[in-house]
Structure formats: C-alpha cells, structure tokens
Amino acid sequence: MQIVITGGARGIGAGLAQHYVDAGEAVIATGRNGAGDVELDVSDPQSFLTLTDALSGQPVDLLVCNAGVYLDRGEHLETGYGADLWAASFAVNVTGVFLSVQNLLPNLKAAKTPKIAIISSQMASHTRAPGGSYIYRASKAAALNLGRNLASDLKPAGIAVGIYHPGWVRTDMGGTYADISTKEAVSGLTAEFAALDMSMTGCFRTWDGQDHPY
C-alpha cells in the first residue's frame, strides 16, 4: 500500500508511520519545518505542491489526516480565546483536513480500495461538553462534520471515510498523565483503518473499536 500521513513527524502520526514502515508498506509522513519525509504545512495551500509532485501519478491507498493543534489549552473564557487562536486552529484542524483530501483526491481515486482516516477526538462529540477548550472542541467537531459529509460525497467514487478518536495519548499534546501509550493508540487505530470499508463509511469510532456518539 501507499500510505500518506499528515503530521507524521511526531506523536501518534510518527507512531503510525513507523508501524506501517515496519509492515513493509510505502509511507510518506509529512511534517512542518523540515520534519517528516515531505515538508507540509496543511494550513498553507501552496505547501501541498511538493507532496502532490512527489505522488504524481501514484495511487494512494490510505490517507491519514492526523495533523492537528491544540492551541487554547489553559485559556480563560473572560480574557482568552483570541481570534488569532481560532483562525490558526481551524486552519490546521479543519481546513487542513479538507485541503489534504482535495489535493490527493486524484491519487485516492487511482487506488483500488482507497480509504481516508480523519483523526478527530471524543471532544468533538455533543456527549463530551464539560466546558473549556472551546476552540479545540469546535474544530474537532467541525472535522467530524467534514468527514461525515466527505463520506457522502465520496461514496460514488468508492472512497471509504472514517473518523476516529485516538484515545487520550501520552504525547506532547496529550501530556504525561494521559490514559494510553502511543503504541496502544497505534495498535488500535491501525486495526480500525484495516477494517474500514464502504459499509462503514462515515463512521465515528474509537481507537479501541467502539462506535462513538456523534
């Protein structure tokens, strides 16, 4: 398989990339600031040119939209959540997902059984609304909605779309007190990606194989 993982230079993305490399798959893991196999800032439309050139004419069997930011941690309702944080967060967490799919759509259509995996979060669900982290929650909810609508539009092309909660993972973003290791998250997520097919397109699933409420 040819696999593309955005935000693949660290954290969950790096773990996913290493898993697939160890399995003998062809992997392009993108990253910012010179990290990763191909440099890519998903918030910058021009940045995709290097990636699309590298993949010109090649099918992409699995696109993992993993790049994400959590910029409003610790912000206060009365004084925080500036407009710049909203713009930067949505540029990566939402627009970045759309641009990744849009730019690689010809490559996905060239594959026999193409799949798109969008990393969202349980914080996107209406069942997880304890307050705070307004920007991150809203952006991940938008990514979930985007994935659901992409699933509808891409169904005629035979492209399966899944949206996933990766767990609360011990990474730079998740912190040292998170529930699970990167290895556990990767093991669960890769099993979910393997199971994804057209009968499941539009699903919202957890890393450990559970359907998550929208």
PDB file of C-alpha atoms in Angstrom:
ATOM      1  CA  MET A   1       0.000   0.000   0.000  1.00  0.00           C
ATOM      2  CA  GLN A   2       0.917   3.639  -0.444  1.00  0.00           C
ATOM      3  CA  ILE A   3       0.063   5.497   2.744  1.00  0.00           C
ATOM      4  CA  VAL A   4       0.197   9.238   3.405  1.00  0.00           C
ATOM      5  CA  ILE A   5       0.099  10.505   6.987  1.00  0.00           C
ATOM      6  CA  THR A   6      -0.132  14.221   7.672  1.00  0.00           C
ATOM      7  CA  GLY A   7       1.505  15.362  10.881  1.00  0.00           C
ATOM      8  CA  GLY A   8       3.579  12.200  10.703  1.00  0.00           C
ATOM      9  CA  ALA A   9       6.812  13.502  12.194  1.00  0.00           C
ATOM     10  CA  ARG A  10       5.905  13.164  15.869  1.00  0.00           C
ATOM     11  CA  GLY A  11       3.379  11.767  18.320  1.00  0.00           C
ATOM     12  CA  ILE A  12       0.628   9.499  17.032  1.00  0.00           C
ATOM     13  CA  GLY A  13       1.499  10.290  13.413  1.00  0.00           C
ATOM     14  CA  ALA A  14       5.104   9.165  13.853  1.00  0.00           C
ATOM     15  CA  GLY A  15       3.898   6.022  15.593  1.00  0.00           C
ATOM     16  CA  LEU A  16       1.535   5.224  12.741  1.00  0.00           C
ATOM     17  CA  ALA A  17       4.253   5.849  10.175  1.00  0.00           C
ATOM     18  CA  GLN A  18       6.699   3.536  11.940  1.00  0.00           C
ATOM     19  CA  HIS A  19       4.061   0.830  12.245  1.00  0.00           C
ATOM     20  CA  TYR A  20       3.421   0.824   8.518  1.00  0.00           C
ATOM     21  CA  VAL A  21       7.119   1.035   7.622  1.00  0.00           C
ATOM     22  CA  ASP A  22       7.770  -1.987   9.843  1.00  0.00           C
ATOM     23  CA  ALA A  23       4.967  -3.792   7.999  1.00  0.00           C
ATOM     24  CA  GLY A  24       6.711  -3.130   4.685  1.00  0.00           C
ATOM     25  CA  GLU A  25       4.293  -0.519   3.375  1.00  0.00           C
ATOM     26  CA  ALA A  26       5.278   2.570   1.377  1.00  0.00           C
ATOM     27  CA  VAL A  27       4.784   5.558   3.666  1.00  0.00           C
ATOM     28  CA  ILE A  28       5.038   9.304   3.254  1.00  0.00           C
ATOM     29  CA  ALA A  29       4.864  11.013   6.645  1.00  0.00           C
ATOM     30  CA  THR A  30       4.609  14.777   6.316  1.00  0.00           C
ATOM     31  CA  GLY A  31       5.787  17.379   8.788  1.00  0.00           C
ATOM     32  CA  ARG A  32       6.450  21.066   9.202  1.00  0.00           C
ATOM     33  CA  ASN A  33       9.775  22.865   9.415  1.00  0.00           C
ATOM     34  CA  GLY A  34      11.769  20.224   7.608  1.00  0.00           C
ATOM     35  CA  ALA A  35      10.460  17.287   9.615  1.00  0.00           C
ATOM     36  CA  GLY A  36       8.988  14.182   8.025  1.00  0.00           C
ATOM     37  CA  ASP A  37       9.537  12.615   4.621  1.00  0.00           C
ATOM     38  CA  VAL A  38       7.916  15.561   2.837  1.00  0.00           C
ATOM     39  CA  GLU A  39       7.571  19.041   4.306  1.00  0.00           C
ATOM     40  CA  LEU A  40       3.944  20.089   4.514  1.00  0.00           C
ATOM     41  CA  ASP A  41       2.036  22.780   6.357  1.00  0.00           C
ATOM     42  CA  VAL A  42      -1.573  21.664   5.903  1.00  0.00           C
ATOM     43  CA  SER A  43      -2.813  25.194   6.588  1.00  0.00           C
ATOM     44  CA  ASP A  44      -0.943  26.535   3.528  1.00  0.00           C
ATOM     45  CA  PRO A  45      -2.481  25.601   0.148  1.00  0.00           C
ATOM     46  CA  GLN A  46       0.822  26.239  -1.668  1.00  0.00           C
ATOM     47  CA  SER A  47       2.603  23.827   0.634  1.00  0.00           C
ATOM     48  CA  PHE A  48       0.800  20.876  -0.970  1.00  0.00           C
ATOM     49  CA  LEU A  49       2.670  21.285  -4.259  1.00  0.00           C
ATOM     50  CA  THR A  50       5.701  19.362  -3.005  1.00  0.00           C
ATOM     51  CA  LEU A  51       3.523  16.476  -1.828  1.00  0.00           C
ATOM     52  CA  THR A  52       1.434  16.266  -4.979  1.00  0.00           C
ATOM     53  CA  ASP A  53       4.578  16.402  -7.113  1.00  0.00           C
ATOM     54  CA  ALA A  54       6.094  13.546  -5.110  1.00  0.00           C
ATOM     55  CA  LEU A  55       2.929  11.477  -5.613  1.00  0.00           C
ATOM     56  CA  SER A  56       2.259  12.421  -9.233  1.00  0.00           C
ATOM     57  CA  GLY A  57       0.521   9.540 -10.978  1.00  0.00           C
ATOM     58  CA  GLN A  58       0.700   7.265  -7.915  1.00  0.00           C
ATOM     59  CA  PRO A  59      -2.341   5.775  -6.198  1.00  0.00           C
ATOM     60  CA  VAL A  60      -2.794   6.489  -2.500  1.00  0.00           C
ATOM     61  CA  ASP A  61      -4.477   3.617  -0.695  1.00  0.00           C
ATOM     62  CA  LEU A  62      -4.769   5.275   2.711  1.00  0.00           C
ATOM     63  CA  LEU A  63      -4.695   8.949   3.627  1.00  0.00           C
ATOM     64  CA  VAL A  64      -4.484   9.594   7.361  1.00  0.00           C
ATOM     65  CA  CYS A  65      -5.403  13.184   8.196  1.00  0.00           C
ATOM     66  CA  ASN A  66      -3.606  13.362  11.510  1.00  0.00           C
ATOM     67  CA  ALA A  67      -2.072  16.862  11.603  1.00  0.00           C
ATOM     68  CA  GLY A  68      -3.632  18.868  14.405  1.00  0.00           C
ATOM     69  CA  VAL A  69      -3.049  21.563  17.000  1.00  0.00           C
ATOM     70  CA  TYR A  70      -4.440  22.289  20.464  1.00  0.00           C
ATOM     71  CA  LEU A  71      -3.681  25.971  20.929  1.00  0.00           C
ATOM     72  CA  ASP A  72      -6.264  27.032  23.511  1.00  0.00           C
ATOM     73  CA  ARG A  73      -5.181  24.835  26.395  1.00  0.00           C
ATOM     74  CA  GLY A  74      -5.390  26.863  29.610  1.00  0.00           C
ATOM     75  CA  GLU A  75      -7.244  29.810  28.071  1.00  0.00           C
ATOM     76  CA  HIS A  76      -9.820  31.611  30.208  1.00  0.00           C
ATOM     77  CA  LEU A  77     -13.312  32.487  28.993  1.00  0.00           C
ATOM     78  CA  GLU A  78     -13.178  36.032  30.339  1.00  0.00           C
ATOM     79  CA  THR A  79      -9.862  37.033  28.792  1.00  0.00           C
ATOM     80  CA  GLY A  80      -8.647  34.346  26.388  1.00  0.00           C
ATOM     81  CA  TYR A  81      -9.593  32.521  23.185  1.00  0.00           C
ATOM     82  CA  GLY A  82      -8.362  35.282  20.897  1.00  0.00           C
ATOM     83  CA  ALA A  83      -9.436  35.420  17.278  1.00  0.00           C
ATOM     84  CA  ASP A  84      -5.913  34.514  16.191  1.00  0.00           C
ATOM     85  CA  LEU A  85      -6.167  31.196  18.059  1.00  0.00           C
ATOM     86  CA  TRP A  86      -9.489  30.421  16.398  1.00  0.00           C
ATOM     87  CA  ALA A  87      -8.096  31.159  12.946  1.00  0.00           C
ATOM     88  CA  ALA A  88      -4.875  29.184  13.418  1.00  0.00           C
ATOM     89  CA  SER A  89      -6.652  26.188  14.944  1.00  0.00           C
ATOM     90  CA  PHE A  90      -9.308  25.910  12.270  1.00  0.00           C
ATOM     91  CA  ALA A  91      -6.700  26.410   9.536  1.00  0.00           C
ATOM     92  CA  VAL A  92      -4.955  23.205  10.653  1.00  0.00           C
ATOM     93  CA  ASN A  93      -7.688  21.079  12.226  1.00  0.00           C
ATOM     94  CA  VAL A  94     -10.410  21.691   9.657  1.00  0.00           C
ATOM     95  CA  THR A  95      -9.177  23.430   6.521  1.00  0.00           C
ATOM     96  CA  GLY A  96      -6.036  21.296   6.640  1.00  0.00           C
ATOM     97  CA  VAL A  97      -8.119  18.125   6.512  1.00  0.00           C
ATOM     98  CA  PHE A  98     -10.130  19.408   3.566  1.00  0.00           C
ATOM     99  CA  LEU A  99      -7.056  20.545   1.638  1.00  0.00           C
ATOM    100  CA  SER A 100      -5.347  17.200   2.243  1.00  0.00           C
ATOM    101  CA  VAL A 101      -8.303  15.314   0.790  1.00  0.00           C
ATOM    102  CA  GLN A 102      -8.818  17.769  -2.051  1.00  0.00           C
ATOM    103  CA  ASN A 103      -5.196  17.722  -3.171  1.00  0.00           C
ATOM    104  CA  LEU A 104      -4.831  13.940  -3.001  1.00  0.00           C
ATOM    105  CA  LEU A 105      -8.227  13.111  -4.469  1.00  0.00           C
ATOM    106  CA  PRO A 106      -6.794  12.088  -7.878  1.00  0.00           C
ATOM    107  CA  ASN A 107      -4.367   9.744  -6.128  1.00  0.00           C
ATOM    108  CA  LEU A 108      -7.113   8.265  -3.969  1.00  0.00           C
ATOM    109  CA  LYS A 109      -9.344   7.702  -6.993  1.00  0.00           C
ATOM    110  CA  ALA A 110      -6.487   5.834  -8.661  1.00  0.00           C
ATOM    111  CA  ALA A 111      -6.338   3.251  -5.844  1.00  0.00           C
ATOM    112  CA  LYS A 112      -8.374   0.026  -5.848  1.00  0.00           C
ATOM    113  CA  THR A 113      -9.861   0.356  -2.364  1.00  0.00           C
ATOM    114  CA  PRO A 114      -8.986   3.862  -1.160  1.00  0.00           C
ATOM    115  CA  LYS A 115      -9.559   4.975   2.412  1.00  0.00           C
ATOM    116  CA  ILE A 116      -9.415   8.245   4.313  1.00  0.00           C
ATOM    117  CA  ALA A 117      -8.932   8.234   8.083  1.00  0.00           C
ATOM    118  CA  ILE A 118      -9.589  11.534   9.861  1.00  0.00           C
ATOM    119  CA  ILE A 119      -8.254  11.894  13.393  1.00  0.00           C
ATOM    120  CA  SER A 120     -10.822  13.855  15.370  1.00  0.00           C
ATOM    121  CA  SER A 121     -11.455  13.463  19.107  1.00  0.00           C
ATOM    122  CA  GLN A 122     -14.105  12.421  21.588  1.00  0.00           C
ATOM    123  CA  MET A 123     -14.089  16.134  22.431  1.00  0.00           C
ATOM    124  CA  ALA A 124     -15.949  16.634  19.141  1.00  0.00           C
ATOM    125  CA  SER A 125     -18.995  14.785  20.441  1.00  0.00           C
ATOM    126  CA  HIS A 126     -22.042  16.503  21.889  1.00  0.00           C
ATOM    127  CA  THR A 127     -21.797  13.938  24.695  1.00  0.00           C
ATOM    128  CA  ARG A 128     -18.461  15.412  25.813  1.00  0.00           C
ATOM    129  CA  ALA A 129     -19.245  19.025  26.702  1.00  0.00           C
ATOM    130  CA  PRO A 130     -17.864  19.805  30.167  1.00  0.00           C
ATOM    131  CA  GLY A 131     -16.812  23.306  29.111  1.00  0.00           C
ATOM    132  CA  GLY A 132     -13.458  24.849  28.267  1.00  0.00           C
ATOM    133  CA  SER A 133     -11.147  24.170  25.321  1.00  0.00           C
ATOM    134  CA  TYR A 134     -13.753  25.851  23.131  1.00  0.00           C
ATOM    135  CA  ILE A 135     -11.572  26.211  20.076  1.00  0.00           C
ATOM    136  CA  TYR A 136     -10.177  22.686  20.082  1.00  0.00           C
ATOM    137  CA  ARG A 137     -13.607  21.168  20.723  1.00  0.00           C
ATOM    138  CA  ALA A 138     -15.238  23.260  17.993  1.00  0.00           C
ATOM    139  CA  SER A 139     -12.510  22.497  15.456  1.00  0.00           C
ATOM    140  CA  LYS A 140     -12.639  18.760  16.114  1.00  0.00           C
ATOM    141  CA  ALA A 141     -16.431  18.834  15.881  1.00  0.00           C
ATOM    142  CA  ALA A 142     -16.040  20.567  12.526  1.00  0.00           C
ATOM    143  CA  ALA A 143     -13.565  17.902  11.413  1.00  0.00           C
ATOM    144  CA  LEU A 144     -16.104  15.240  12.391  1.00  0.00           C
ATOM    145  CA  ASN A 145     -18.826  17.002  10.394  1.00  0.00           C
ATOM    146  CA  LEU A 146     -16.451  17.409   7.461  1.00  0.00           C
ATOM    147  CA  GLY A 147     -15.651  13.707   7.491  1.00  0.00           C
ATOM    148  CA  ARG A 148     -19.326  12.741   7.565  1.00  0.00           C
ATOM    149  CA  ASN A 149     -20.065  14.921   4.549  1.00  0.00           C
ATOM    150  CA  LEU A 150     -16.978  13.752   2.657  1.00  0.00           C
ATOM    151  CA  ALA A 151     -18.189  10.185   3.197  1.00  0.00           C
ATOM    152  CA  SER A 152     -21.434  11.042   1.413  1.00  0.00           C
ATOM    153  CA  ASP A 153     -19.804  12.844  -1.496  1.00  0.00           C
ATOM    154  CA  LEU A 154     -17.023  10.282  -1.999  1.00  0.00           C
ATOM    155  CA  LYS A 155     -19.242   7.210  -1.746  1.00  0.00           C
ATOM    156  CA  PRO A 156     -19.914   7.069  -5.505  1.00  0.00           C
ATOM    157  CA  ALA A 157     -16.135   7.039  -6.086  1.00  0.00           C
ATOM    158  CA  GLY A 158     -15.725   4.096  -3.713  1.00  0.00           C
ATOM    159  CA  ILE A 159     -13.624   6.036  -1.201  1.00  0.00           C
ATOM    160  CA  ALA A 160     -14.345   4.997   2.381  1.00  0.00           C
ATOM    161  CA  VAL A 161     -14.054   7.669   5.074  1.00  0.00           C
ATOM    162  CA  GLY A 162     -13.678   7.000   8.777  1.00  0.00           C
ATOM    163  CA  ILE A 163     -13.400   9.464  11.651  1.00  0.00           C
ATOM    164  CA  TYR A 164     -11.555   8.391  14.789  1.00  0.00           C
ATOM    165  CA  HIS A 165     -10.964   9.256  18.422  1.00  0.00           C
ATOM    166  CA  PRO A 166      -7.361   8.156  19.013  1.00  0.00           C
ATOM    167  CA  GLY A 167      -7.675   7.990  22.792  1.00  0.00           C
ATOM    168  CA  TRP A 168      -6.062  10.274  25.317  1.00  0.00           C
ATOM    169  CA  VAL A 169      -2.483   9.510  24.381  1.00  0.00           C
ATOM    170  CA  ARG A 170       0.788  10.242  26.158  1.00  0.00           C
ATOM    171  CA  THR A 171       2.290  12.610  23.592  1.00  0.00           C
ATOM    172  CA  ASP A 172       3.388  16.257  23.664  1.00  0.00           C
ATOM    173  CA  MET A 173      -0.247  17.186  23.047  1.00  0.00           C
ATOM    174  CA  GLY A 174      -1.810  14.641  25.385  1.00  0.00           C
ATOM    175  CA  GLY A 175       0.615  15.114  28.251  1.00  0.00           C
ATOM    176  CA  THR A 176       2.289  12.677  30.597  1.00  0.00           C
ATOM    177  CA  TYR A 177      -0.862  11.834  32.571  1.00  0.00           C
ATOM    178  CA  ALA A 178      -2.861  10.615  29.567  1.00  0.00           C
ATOM    179  CA  ASP A 179      -4.560   7.212  29.597  1.00  0.00           C
ATOM    180  CA  ILE A 180      -2.709   5.227  26.947  1.00  0.00           C
ATOM    181  CA  SER A 181       0.663   4.986  25.226  1.00  0.00           C
ATOM    182  CA  THR A 182       1.328   5.826  21.609  1.00  0.00           C
ATOM    183  CA  LYS A 183       1.884   2.120  20.974  1.00  0.00           C
ATOM    184  CA  GLU A 184      -1.597   1.273  22.270  1.00  0.00           C
ATOM    185  CA  ALA A 185      -3.208   4.026  20.207  1.00  0.00           C
ATOM    186  CA  VAL A 186      -1.360   2.959  17.057  1.00  0.00           C
ATOM    187  CA  SER A 187      -2.266  -0.697  17.536  1.00  0.00           C
ATOM    188  CA  GLY A 188      -5.940   0.142  17.887  1.00  0.00           C
ATOM    189  CA  LEU A 189      -6.104   2.741  15.154  1.00  0.00           C
ATOM    190  CA  THR A 190      -4.350   0.619  12.540  1.00  0.00           C
ATOM    191  CA  ALA A 191      -6.780  -2.216  13.245  1.00  0.00           C
ATOM    192  CA  GLU A 192      -9.660   0.230  12.748  1.00  0.00           C
ATOM    193  CA  PHE A 193      -8.191   1.532   9.495  1.00  0.00           C
ATOM    194  CA  ALA A 194      -7.801  -2.028   8.212  1.00  0.00           C
ATOM    195  CA  ALA A 195     -11.444  -2.791   8.999  1.00  0.00           C
ATOM    196  CA  LEU A 196     -12.776   0.354   7.299  1.00  0.00           C
ATOM    197  CA  ASP A 197     -14.760  -0.345   4.149  1.00  0.00           C
ATOM    198  CA  MET A 198     -17.675   1.153   2.263  1.00  0.00           C
ATOM    199  CA  SER A 199     -20.194  -0.448   4.614  1.00  0.00           C
ATOM    200  CA  MET A 200     -18.697   1.639   7.436  1.00  0.00           C
ATOM    201  CA  THR A 201     -18.043   4.897   5.596  1.00  0.00           C
ATOM    202  CA  GLY A 202     -18.894   7.939   7.702  1.00  0.00           C
ATOM    203  CA  CYS A 203     -18.307   6.065  10.959  1.00  0.00           C
ATOM    204  CA  PHE A 204     -17.040   7.751  14.126  1.00  0.00           C
ATOM    205  CA  ARG A 205     -15.026   5.145  16.037  1.00  0.00           C
ATOM    206  CA  THR A 206     -12.693   4.977  18.997  1.00  0.00           C
ATOM    207  CA  TRP A 207      -9.171   3.601  18.941  1.00  0.00           C
ATOM    208  CA  ASP A 208     -10.362   0.505  20.809  1.00  0.00           C
ATOM    209  CA  GLY A 209     -13.075  -0.440  18.366  1.00  0.00           C
ATOM    210  CA  GLN A 210     -16.197   1.238  19.752  1.00  0.00           C
ATOM    211  CA  ASP A 211     -18.751   3.339  17.925  1.00  0.00           C
ATOM    212  CA  HIS A 212     -18.660   6.835  19.406  1.00  0.00           C
ATOM    213  CA  PRO A 213     -21.800   9.005  19.651  1.00  0.00           C
ATOM    214  CA  TYR A 214     -21.730  11.990  17.354  1.00  0.00           C
TER     215      TYR A 214
END
